[in-house]
Coordinates of C-alpha atoms in Angstrom, one line a residue:
M213 CA -0.1 0.0 -0.4
V214 CA 1.8 3.2 -1.0
R215 CA 0.8 6.3 1.4
A216 CA 1.0 9.7 1.0
A217 CA 4.8 9.9 2.7
D218 CA 5.8 7.3 0.1
R219 CA 4.7 9.0 -3.2
A220 CA 6.2 12.4 -1.1
R221 CA 9.7 10.8 -0.9
N222 CA 9.8 8.8 -4.2
P223 CA 7.4 10.8 -7.0
A224 CA 8.8 9.7 -10.2
R225 CA 7.6 5.8 -9.2
A226 CA 4.5 7.3 -7.5
S227 CA 1.3 5.6 -9.6
V228 CA -1.8 4.0 -9.3
W229 CA -1.1 2.7 -12.1
L230 CA 2.0 1.2 -10.9
E231 CA 0.4 -0.6 -8.1
D232 CA -1.9 -2.8 -9.7
K233 CA -4.7 -1.3 -7.0
A234 CA -7.2 -3.1 -9.7
A235 CA -5.6 -6.9 -9.0
R236 CA -5.8 -6.1 -5.3
V237 CA -9.4 -4.9 -5.2
S238 CA -11.0 -7.6 -6.8
S239 CA -8.7 -10.2 -4.5
R240 CA -10.2 -9.0 -1.8
K241 CA -13.6 -10.8 0.1
A242 CA -16.2 -8.1 0.7
G243 CA -16.9 -6.7 3.8
P244 CA -19.0 -4.4 6.9
D245 CA -17.3 -1.6 4.8
Q246 CA -17.6 -2.7 1.5
P247 CA -21.6 -1.2 0.5
D248 CA -23.1 -2.9 -2.5
G249 CA -23.5 -1.3 -5.3
L250 CA -19.5 0.4 -4.9
D251 CA -17.0 0.4 -6.8
R252 CA -13.2 2.7 -8.7
D253 CA -16.0 3.7 -11.1
R254 CA -18.6 5.4 -9.2
I255 CA -15.5 6.1 -6.9
I256 CA -14.2 8.1 -9.6
A257 CA -17.4 9.5 -11.5
T258 CA -18.6 11.2 -8.0
A259 CA -15.1 13.1 -7.8
V260 CA -15.0 14.1 -11.3
R261 CA -18.0 16.0 -10.8
L262 CA -17.8 16.6 -7.3
L263 CA -14.5 18.6 -8.7
D264 CA -16.7 20.6 -11.5
A265 CA -19.0 21.8 -9.0
E266 CA -16.6 22.8 -6.1
G267 CA -12.2 22.5 -7.1
L268 CA -9.9 21.2 -6.0
S269 CA -9.6 22.8 -2.6
K270 CA -12.7 21.3 -1.3
L271 CA -13.0 17.5 -1.9
S272 CA -11.7 15.0 0.0
M273 CA -12.2 11.3 1.0
R274 CA -15.4 12.2 3.1
R275 CA -16.5 15.1 0.7
I276 CA -16.8 12.0 -1.8
A277 CA -17.6 9.5 0.5
T278 CA -20.7 11.8 2.1
E279 CA -22.0 12.4 -1.5
L280 CA -22.0 8.4 -2.1
N281 CA -23.6 7.8 1.2
V282 CA -21.1 5.8 2.2
T283 CA -18.4 5.5 5.5
A284 CA -15.3 7.3 4.6
M285 CA -13.2 4.0 5.5
S286 CA -15.2 2.5 2.5
L287 CA -13.3 4.0 -0.1
Y288 CA -10.4 2.5 0.8
W289 CA -11.0 -1.1 -0.6
Y290 CA -10.9 0.8 -4.0
V291 CA -7.7 3.1 -3.1
D292 CA -5.0 4.4 -0.6
T293 CA -5.3 8.3 -0.9
K294 CA -6.9 11.6 -2.2
D295 CA -4.0 11.4 -4.6
D296 CA -4.9 8.0 -6.0
I297 CA -8.6 9.6 -6.6
L298 CA -6.9 12.2 -8.7
E299 CA -4.3 10.8 -10.7
L300 CA -7.7 8.5 -11.8
T301 CA -10.0 11.4 -12.3
V302 CA -7.0 12.8 -14.8
D303 CA -7.2 9.7 -16.9
A304 CA -11.1 9.7 -16.6
V305 CA -11.4 12.8 -18.1
F306 CA -8.3 12.3 -21.2
G307 CA -10.9 9.6 -22.4
E308 CA -13.5 11.8 -22.8
L309 CA -11.2 12.7 -26.0
P310 CA -12.7 11.2 -29.3
L311 CA -9.5 9.5 -30.7
T312 CA -9.6 8.8 -34.2
D313 CA -7.9 6.9 -36.5
P314 CA -5.1 9.3 -38.3
D315 CA -5.0 6.8 -40.6
D316 CA -8.2 6.9 -42.0
G317 CA -7.5 8.7 -44.9
Q318 CA -8.4 12.1 -43.9
D319 CA -5.4 15.0 -44.1
W320 CA -3.1 15.3 -41.0
R321 CA -4.4 18.9 -40.5
V322 CA -7.8 17.5 -40.1
H323 CA -6.6 15.3 -37.0
L324 CA -4.1 17.8 -35.9
R325 CA -6.9 20.2 -35.4
R326 CA -9.3 18.4 -33.6
L327 CA -7.5 16.9 -31.2
A328 CA -6.2 20.0 -30.6
V329 CA -9.8 21.5 -30.2
D330 CA -10.6 18.5 -28.2
Y331 CA -7.8 18.7 -25.9
R332 CA -8.5 22.3 -25.2
T333 CA -12.4 21.7 -24.8
V334 CA -12.2 19.2 -22.1
L335 CA -9.7 21.1 -20.2
V336 CA -12.4 24.2 -19.9
R337 CA -15.3 21.8 -19.4
H338 CA -12.5 20.5 -16.0
P339 CA -10.5 23.3 -14.9
W340 CA -9.0 21.4 -12.1
V341 CA -7.3 19.2 -14.6
S342 CA -5.0 21.9 -15.7
T343 CA -3.4 22.3 -11.9
I344 CA -2.9 19.0 -11.2
V345 CA -1.8 16.6 -14.5
N346 CA 1.7 17.3 -14.6
E347 CA 1.7 16.5 -10.6
Y348 CA 1.5 12.4 -12.0
L349 CA 3.1 10.3 -14.4
N350 CA 0.5 10.3 -16.8
I351 CA 0.2 6.4 -17.2
G352 CA -3.4 5.2 -17.6
P353 CA -4.7 3.5 -20.3
H354 CA -6.7 6.8 -21.3
S355 CA -3.9 9.9 -20.9
I356 CA -1.4 7.0 -22.9
A357 CA -4.2 6.3 -26.0
F358 CA -4.1 10.6 -25.8
A359 CA -0.1 10.5 -26.3
E360 CA -0.4 7.5 -29.0
A361 CA -2.7 9.4 -31.0
V362 CA -1.1 12.7 -31.1
Q363 CA 2.8 11.0 -31.7
K364 CA 0.6 8.5 -34.7
I365 CA -0.7 12.6 -35.6
I366 CA 2.6 13.8 -35.7
R367 CA 4.4 11.5 -37.4
T368 CA 2.0 11.5 -40.4
T369 CA 2.8 15.8 -41.2
G370 CA 6.2 14.5 -42.9
L371 CA 8.6 16.2 -40.1
P372 CA 12.0 14.5 -39.5
P373 CA 12.1 12.1 -36.6
R374 CA 14.8 15.5 -34.2
A375 CA 11.4 18.1 -34.7
R376 CA 8.2 15.8 -34.2
S377 CA 8.6 16.9 -30.0
G378 CA 9.0 20.8 -30.7
A379 CA 6.0 20.5 -33.4
T380 CA 4.3 18.3 -30.0
A381 CA 4.9 20.9 -27.6
A382 CA 4.1 24.2 -30.0
V383 CA 0.3 22.7 -30.9
F384 CA -0.4 21.1 -27.5
Q385 CA 1.4 22.9 -24.6
F386 CA -0.2 26.2 -26.7
A387 CA -3.8 24.1 -26.6
Y388 CA -3.3 23.0 -22.6
G389 CA -2.1 27.0 -21.6
F390 CA -5.5 28.6 -23.6
G391 CA -7.3 26.2 -22.3
T392 CA -6.0 26.5 -19.3
M393 CA -6.0 29.9 -19.3
E394 CA -9.9 30.1 -20.9
G395 CA -11.4 28.2 -18.5
H396 CA -9.7 29.2 -15.2
F397 CA -11.3 32.9 -16.3
N398 CA -15.1 30.9 -16.9
Q399 CA -14.2 29.7 -13.4
R400 CA -14.0 32.8 -12.4
C401 CA -16.9 34.6 -13.7
A402 CA -19.3 31.7 -11.9
A403 CA -17.6 32.3 -9.0
S404 CA -18.3 36.1 -8.8
G405 CA -22.0 35.3 -10.2
M406 CA -21.5 37.0 -13.3
T407 CA -21.2 35.6 -17.2
P408 CA -18.4 36.2 -19.4
D409 CA -19.7 39.5 -20.9
E410 CA -20.5 40.7 -17.7
Y411 CA -17.2 39.8 -16.3
Y412 CA -15.6 41.3 -18.9
S413 CA -17.8 44.3 -19.6
D414 CA -17.4 45.5 -15.5
A415 CA -13.9 44.6 -16.1
M416 CA -13.1 47.0 -18.9
D417 CA -15.3 49.9 -17.2
A418 CA -13.1 49.7 -14.3
F419 CA -9.7 50.0 -16.7
T420 CA -11.3 52.9 -18.4
D421 CA -12.9 54.1 -15.3
D422 CA -8.5 54.2 -13.7
P423 CA -6.6 57.5 -15.6
K424 CA -3.3 55.0 -14.7
L425 CA -4.9 52.4 -17.4
V426 CA -5.8 54.4 -19.9
G427 CA -2.4 54.7 -21.4
Q428 CA -2.4 50.5 -21.6
I429 CA -5.8 50.7 -23.1
D430 CA -4.6 52.9 -25.7
E431 CA -2.4 50.5 -26.9
V432 CA -5.1 48.1 -27.7
K433 CA -7.9 50.1 -28.4
D434 CA -7.5 48.7 -32.5
V435 CA -8.1 45.1 -30.9
I436 CA -10.7 46.3 -28.9
A437 CA -11.9 47.4 -31.9
A438 CA -11.9 44.5 -34.0
H439 CA -13.8 42.2 -31.4
A440 CA -16.3 45.3 -30.8
G441 CA -19.6 43.6 -30.9
K442 CA -18.8 39.5 -30.1
T443 CA -19.4 38.0 -27.1
V444 CA -16.4 36.9 -24.7
A445 CA -16.7 33.0 -26.3
E446 CA -16.4 34.4 -29.6
V447 CA -13.1 36.0 -29.1
W448 CA -12.0 32.7 -27.7
E449 CA -13.5 30.6 -30.3
G450 CA -11.7 33.5 -32.9
D451 CA -7.9 33.9 -31.1
F452 CA -7.7 29.8 -30.7
T453 CA -8.7 28.8 -34.4
F454 CA -6.8 31.7 -35.6
A455 CA -3.6 30.2 -33.7
L456 CA -3.6 27.4 -33.9
D457 CA -3.9 28.3 -38.3
L458 CA -0.4 29.4 -37.5
M459 CA 1.0 26.2 -35.4
I460 CA -0.1 24.6 -38.6
A461 CA 1.2 26.5 -41.1
G462 CA 4.3 26.7 -38.9
I463 CA 4.6 22.8 -39.3
E464 CA 3.6 23.1 -43.2
A465 CA 6.6 25.5 -43.3
M466 CA 9.1 23.4 -41.8
V467 CA 8.6 20.2 -43.5
S468 CA 9.0 22.3 -46.6
R469 CA 12.2 23.3 -45.4
Y470 CA 13.5 20.3 -43.6
G471 CA 12.0 17.4 -45.9
T472 CA 12.2 14.4 -44.2
E473 CA 15.1 14.1 -43.1
S474 CA 15.6 12.2 -40.5

């Protein structure tokens, strides 16, 4: 059994997927603290729902147990620590990505665009994921499937092997950063009781009313004018699409420059 202290001492080897927790659970016999109908899938689905609704700071074993109407001790039939649950929730969220076969005859640009869009969508839907995704090895089945899909698509671009990791970073770290900012912005709007459009309008009023910030607004007033009449969601969408077009154009340019050299 891996404890939180063990994870802290050796994080590079700490993963629920390396501990074979599923096999150990299936070998146990039911006991008084193992309610009928409770399983790891239910625990993780509940944790994801609570994280979406309440955020990371409020998640605890006791909170999950209360939501499931079981004792907190009953959860330990399926997980050793809250870290186990968080690692499993990240993989469950990656399972929401609708992966397609890059060998289906469609152009690599179609596949790359779709996967980047879907990755951003998942991060916006679950803003807590971007906060913790890098704390774990992410070697669950859904995370591995996503990584494999990315590599298959990048391989079909025609880039040489030495350039593929950079292309992967450019597209998916961009999508990660964009989705993180958008998701956290939406979360802040919800916490303030405002829609994104209301929050933006209120923030712009605050900027324009502060004489110290007038110069800052003047520097981008042409950009603000270009977005006039658009909703915040439309601006997010337009900026993401344009930026992703830049990434794809960059890959095309690098393929032209380097060809398929090894």
